[in-house]
Coordinates of C-alpha atoms in Angstrom, one line a residue:
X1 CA 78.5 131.5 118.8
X2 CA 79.8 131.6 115.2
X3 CA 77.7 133.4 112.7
X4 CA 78.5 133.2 108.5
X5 CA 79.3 130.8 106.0
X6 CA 83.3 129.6 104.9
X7 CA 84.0 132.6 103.2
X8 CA 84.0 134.4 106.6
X9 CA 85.7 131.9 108.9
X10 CA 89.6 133.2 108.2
X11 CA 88.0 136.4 109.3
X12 CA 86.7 135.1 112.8
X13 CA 89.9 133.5 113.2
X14 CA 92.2 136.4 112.9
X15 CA 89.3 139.1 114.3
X16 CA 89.1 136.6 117.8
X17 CA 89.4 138.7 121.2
X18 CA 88.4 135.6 123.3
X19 CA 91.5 133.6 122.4
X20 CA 93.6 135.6 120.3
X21 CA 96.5 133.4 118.7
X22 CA 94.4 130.0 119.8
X23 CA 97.1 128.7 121.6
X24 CA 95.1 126.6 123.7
X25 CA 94.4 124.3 120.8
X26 CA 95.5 121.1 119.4
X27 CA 94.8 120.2 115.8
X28 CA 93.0 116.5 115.8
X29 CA 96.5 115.4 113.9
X30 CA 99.0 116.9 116.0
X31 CA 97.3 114.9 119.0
X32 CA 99.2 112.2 121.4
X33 CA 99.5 111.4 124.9
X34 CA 102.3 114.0 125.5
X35 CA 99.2 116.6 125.0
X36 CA 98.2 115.7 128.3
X37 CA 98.7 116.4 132.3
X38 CA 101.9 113.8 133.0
X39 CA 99.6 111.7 135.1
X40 CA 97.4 110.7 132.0
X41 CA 100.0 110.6 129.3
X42 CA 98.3 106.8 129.0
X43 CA 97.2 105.4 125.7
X44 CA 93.6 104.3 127.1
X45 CA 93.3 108.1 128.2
X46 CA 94.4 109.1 124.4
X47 CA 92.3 106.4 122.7
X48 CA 89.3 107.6 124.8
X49 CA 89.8 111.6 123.5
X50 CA 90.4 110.2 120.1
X51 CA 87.2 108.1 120.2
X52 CA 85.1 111.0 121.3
X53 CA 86.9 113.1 118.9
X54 CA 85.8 110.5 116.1
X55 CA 82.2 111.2 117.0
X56 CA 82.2 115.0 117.1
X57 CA 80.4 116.2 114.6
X58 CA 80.0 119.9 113.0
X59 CA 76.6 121.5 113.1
X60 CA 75.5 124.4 110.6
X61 CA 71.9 125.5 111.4
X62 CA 70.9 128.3 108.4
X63 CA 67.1 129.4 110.0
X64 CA 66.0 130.9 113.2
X65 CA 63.0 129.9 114.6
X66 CA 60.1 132.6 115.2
X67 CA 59.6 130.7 118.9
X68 CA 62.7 131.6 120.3
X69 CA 62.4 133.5 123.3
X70 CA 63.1 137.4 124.0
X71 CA 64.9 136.0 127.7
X72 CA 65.7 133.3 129.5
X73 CA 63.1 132.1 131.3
X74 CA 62.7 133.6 134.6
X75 CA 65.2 136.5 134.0
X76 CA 66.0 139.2 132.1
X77 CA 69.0 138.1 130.7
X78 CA 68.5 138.2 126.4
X79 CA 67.8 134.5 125.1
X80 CA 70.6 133.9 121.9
X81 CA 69.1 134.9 118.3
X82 CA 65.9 136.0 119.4
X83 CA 66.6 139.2 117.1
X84 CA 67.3 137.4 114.4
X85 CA 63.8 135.4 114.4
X86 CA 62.5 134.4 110.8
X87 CA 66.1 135.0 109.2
X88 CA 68.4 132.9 107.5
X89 CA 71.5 133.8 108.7
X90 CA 73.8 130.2 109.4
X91 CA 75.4 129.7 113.0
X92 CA 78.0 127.1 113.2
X93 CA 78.3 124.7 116.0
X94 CA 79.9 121.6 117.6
X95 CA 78.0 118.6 118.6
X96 CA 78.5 114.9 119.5
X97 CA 77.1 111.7 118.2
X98 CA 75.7 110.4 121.6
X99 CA 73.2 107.3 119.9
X100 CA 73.5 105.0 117.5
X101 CA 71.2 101.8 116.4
X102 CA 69.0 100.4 113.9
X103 CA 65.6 99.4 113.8
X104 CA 63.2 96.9 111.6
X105 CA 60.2 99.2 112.2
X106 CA 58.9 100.3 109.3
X107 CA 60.2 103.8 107.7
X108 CA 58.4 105.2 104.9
X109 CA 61.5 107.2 103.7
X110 CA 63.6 103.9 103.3
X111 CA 60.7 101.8 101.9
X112 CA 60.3 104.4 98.7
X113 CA 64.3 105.1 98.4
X114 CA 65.5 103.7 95.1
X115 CA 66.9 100.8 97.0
X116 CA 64.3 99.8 99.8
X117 CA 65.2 98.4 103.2
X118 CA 63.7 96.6 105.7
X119 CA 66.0 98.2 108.3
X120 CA 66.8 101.7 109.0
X121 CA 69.3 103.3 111.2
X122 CA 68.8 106.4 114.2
X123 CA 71.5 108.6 114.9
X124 CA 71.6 110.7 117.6
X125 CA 73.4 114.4 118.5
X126 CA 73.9 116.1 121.6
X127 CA 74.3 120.0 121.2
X128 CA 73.5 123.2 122.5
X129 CA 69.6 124.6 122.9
X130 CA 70.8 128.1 122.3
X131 CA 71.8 126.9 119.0
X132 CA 69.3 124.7 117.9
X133 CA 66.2 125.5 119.2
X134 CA 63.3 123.6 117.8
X135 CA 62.4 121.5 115.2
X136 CA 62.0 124.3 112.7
X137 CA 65.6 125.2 113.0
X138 CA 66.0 121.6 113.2
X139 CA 65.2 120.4 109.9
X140 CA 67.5 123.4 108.3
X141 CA 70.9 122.0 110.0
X142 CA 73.5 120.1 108.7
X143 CA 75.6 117.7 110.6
X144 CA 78.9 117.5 108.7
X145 CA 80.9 113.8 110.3
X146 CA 84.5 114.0 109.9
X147 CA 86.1 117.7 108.8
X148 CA 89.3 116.3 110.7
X149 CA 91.1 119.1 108.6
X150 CA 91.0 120.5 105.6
X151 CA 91.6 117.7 103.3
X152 CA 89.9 114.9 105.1
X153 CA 86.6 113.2 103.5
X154 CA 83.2 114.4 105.1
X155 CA 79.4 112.8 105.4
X156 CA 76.6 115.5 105.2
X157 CA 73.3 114.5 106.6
X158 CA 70.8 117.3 106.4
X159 CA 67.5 117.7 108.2
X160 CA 67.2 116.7 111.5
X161 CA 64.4 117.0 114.6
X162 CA 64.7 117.5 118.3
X163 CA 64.3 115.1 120.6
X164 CA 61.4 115.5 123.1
X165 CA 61.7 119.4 123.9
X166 CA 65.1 121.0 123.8
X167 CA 65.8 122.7 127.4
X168 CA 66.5 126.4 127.5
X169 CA 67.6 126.7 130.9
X170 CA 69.7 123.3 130.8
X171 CA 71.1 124.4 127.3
X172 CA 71.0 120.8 125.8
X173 CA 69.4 119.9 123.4
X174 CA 69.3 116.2 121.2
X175 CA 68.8 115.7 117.1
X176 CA 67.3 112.9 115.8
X177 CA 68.3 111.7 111.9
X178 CA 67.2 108.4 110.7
X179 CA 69.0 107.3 107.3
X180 CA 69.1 103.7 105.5
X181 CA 72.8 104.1 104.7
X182 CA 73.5 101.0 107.2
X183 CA 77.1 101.4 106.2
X184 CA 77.3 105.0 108.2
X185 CA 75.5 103.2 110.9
X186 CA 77.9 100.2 111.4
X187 CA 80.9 102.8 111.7
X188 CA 78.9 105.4 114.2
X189 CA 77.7 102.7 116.3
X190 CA 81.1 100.5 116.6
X191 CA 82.4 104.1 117.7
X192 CA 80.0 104.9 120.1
X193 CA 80.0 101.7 121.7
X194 CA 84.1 101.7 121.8
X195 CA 83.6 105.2 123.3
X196 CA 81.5 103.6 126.2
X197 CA 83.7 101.0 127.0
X198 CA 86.8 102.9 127.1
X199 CA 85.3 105.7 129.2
X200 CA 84.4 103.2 131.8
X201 CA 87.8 101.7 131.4
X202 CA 89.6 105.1 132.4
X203 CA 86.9 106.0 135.1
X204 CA 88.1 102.8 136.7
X205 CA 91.5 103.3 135.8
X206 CA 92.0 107.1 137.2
X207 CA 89.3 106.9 139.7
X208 CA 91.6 108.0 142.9
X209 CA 92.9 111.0 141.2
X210 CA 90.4 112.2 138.5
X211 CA 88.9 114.9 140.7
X212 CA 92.2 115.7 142.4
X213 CA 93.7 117.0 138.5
X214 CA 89.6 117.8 137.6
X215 CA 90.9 117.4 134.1
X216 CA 88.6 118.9 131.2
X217 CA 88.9 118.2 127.5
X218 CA 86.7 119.4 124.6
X219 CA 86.4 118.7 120.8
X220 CA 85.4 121.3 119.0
X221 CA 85.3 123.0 115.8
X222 CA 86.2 126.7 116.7
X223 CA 85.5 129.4 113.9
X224 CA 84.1 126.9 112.1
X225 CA 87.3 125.4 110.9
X226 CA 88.5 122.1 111.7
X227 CA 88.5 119.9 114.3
X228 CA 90.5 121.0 117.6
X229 CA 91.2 119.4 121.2
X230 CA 91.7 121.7 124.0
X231 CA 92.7 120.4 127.6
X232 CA 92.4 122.2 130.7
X233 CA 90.8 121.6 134.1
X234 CA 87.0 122.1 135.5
X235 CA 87.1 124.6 138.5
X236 CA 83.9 124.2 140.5
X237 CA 80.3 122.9 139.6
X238 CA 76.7 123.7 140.6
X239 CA 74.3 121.1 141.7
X240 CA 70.9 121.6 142.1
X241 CA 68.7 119.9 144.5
X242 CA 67.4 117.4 141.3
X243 CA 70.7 116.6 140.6
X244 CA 71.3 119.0 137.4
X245 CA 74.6 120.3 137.7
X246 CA 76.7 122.6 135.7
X247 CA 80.5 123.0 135.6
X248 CA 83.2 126.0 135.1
X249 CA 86.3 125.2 133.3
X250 CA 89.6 126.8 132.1
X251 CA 89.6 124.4 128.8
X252 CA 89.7 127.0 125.7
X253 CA 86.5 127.4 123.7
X254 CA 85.6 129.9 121.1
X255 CA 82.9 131.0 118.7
X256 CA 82.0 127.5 117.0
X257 CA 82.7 125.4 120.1
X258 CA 79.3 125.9 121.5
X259 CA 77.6 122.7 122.0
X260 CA 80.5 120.4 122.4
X261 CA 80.7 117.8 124.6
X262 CA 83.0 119.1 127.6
X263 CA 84.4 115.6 128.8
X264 CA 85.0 115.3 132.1
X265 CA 86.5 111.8 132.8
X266 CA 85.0 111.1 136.3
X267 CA 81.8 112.8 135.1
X268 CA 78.7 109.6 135.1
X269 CA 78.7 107.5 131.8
X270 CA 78.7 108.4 128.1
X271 CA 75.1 110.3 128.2
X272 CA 75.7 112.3 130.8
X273 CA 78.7 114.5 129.5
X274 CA 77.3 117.9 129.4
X275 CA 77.4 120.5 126.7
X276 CA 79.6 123.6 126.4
X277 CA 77.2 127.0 126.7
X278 CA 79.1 129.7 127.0
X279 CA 81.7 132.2 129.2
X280 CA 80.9 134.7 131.6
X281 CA 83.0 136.8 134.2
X282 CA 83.8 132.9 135.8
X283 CA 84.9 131.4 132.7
X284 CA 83.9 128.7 130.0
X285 CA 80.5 127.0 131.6
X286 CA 78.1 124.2 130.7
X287 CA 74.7 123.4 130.3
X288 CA 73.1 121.6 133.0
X289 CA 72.8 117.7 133.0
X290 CA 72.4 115.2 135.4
X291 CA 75.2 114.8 138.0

């Protein structure tokens, strides 16, 4: 994970032992179709990483919540953070927007805004449990849309809530924000939607060799900094008898790309891409999700 504010990020970048020089990634702008394994230099394969680039969202959480575990449950292995219960040190993060829709329900928040409105809009964010715990760290995080590099324009929408329960052991977790900016909404969802579409259009498309070239790519924000694309293939995954499964990759990650969505192309539908946890003596892994 990435710890500190902006000031510190040229720091990380420089002080990085996981992936010194960060060859591995692709700034969002230098991107095209000659970035990929010869067999999907296709434009419906590069529209689909753009798309799900499009909805990648940074996530700065700046409290740590006083629940957190000391391990992981059943082990002894230390849970993330749990030292750092109570503080206010900020963590930087990756996420993806995995839901989008709006709702004539009432909501108080958009009834008393300056401009009231019948209809409201949810968006949703897949990230990392490690990360964002509950909803106490929840509703301290930011979720900045955009940050495609240093000069590009940026939404901010502050304080979220989890989802349900946030799983430790799957390492997923998913933020709720509800907003009457209908606006936002209209662009997230007409994303989210193209992102479905075009996913199922290159499942279909690469189906007979997908899980010969097992290729992997993630959006992330590494260091905090802007957005980056890494490619590189998946290596083995774990299945469990209820159909969680996790996956081991070679696709470049650093601090900051925890909680990115680690897109496997023959991997289910949109909601089942999983989230990137972490690196151990195997390499980059997931969390679990369904297979």
């Amino acid at each position: 994970m990435c710890y500190g504010g902006e000031a510190d990020l040229h720091k990380h970048v420089a002080d990085c032992t996981k992936n010194p020089g960060h060859k591995g990634f692709i700034p969002l702008k230098d991107f095209n179709i000659n970035c990929l394994p010869s067999r999907y230099q296709d434009d419906l394969m590069s529209e689909s990483i753009k798309t799900l680039a499009a909805l990648t969202v940074q996530v700065k959480t700046k409290f740590t919540s006083q629940e957190r575990p000391e391990f992981y449950p059943g082990t002894q292995v230390p849970y993330p953070c749990y030292n750092d219960r109570g503080s206010h040190v900020i963590r930087l993060l990756t996420g993806r927007i995995c839901y989008v829709y709006k709702s004539t329900d009432i909501d108080e928040d958009c009834q008393v805004s300056a401009t009231p409105s019948k209809v409201w809009g949810e968006i949703r964010v897949i990230t990392a449990t490690h990360m964002v715990f509950d909803d106490s760290e929840a509703k301290q995080t930011r979720c900045v849309l955009g940050f495609d590099d240093n000069t590009s324009p940026v939404v901010s929408l502050d304080g979220w809530e989890v989802v349900g329960k946030a799983h430790t052991e799957r390492d997923r977790c998913e933020l709720k924000y509800l907003t009457c900016d209908l606006s936002l909404v209209d662009d997230l969802e007409k994303d989210w939607r193209r992102f479905d579409d075009l996913h199922s259009e290159v499942k279909n498309k690469f189906r007979d060799t997908v899980d010969i070239d097992k290729l992997t790519v993630i959006v992330s924000y590494p260091h905090g900094c802007p957005k980056q694309i890494s490619v590189g293939q998946w290596k083995y995954k774990k299945k469990r008898e209820d159909r969680y499964s996790r996956y081991w990759y070679t696709t470049c990650t650093c601090p900051g790309s925890s909680g990115a969505t680690v897109y496997i192309p023959s991997s289910g539908g949109w909601w089942r891409q999983h989230p990137h946890s972490g690196s151990n003596d195997d390499g980059n892994y997931s969390g679990e999700w369904l297979s």
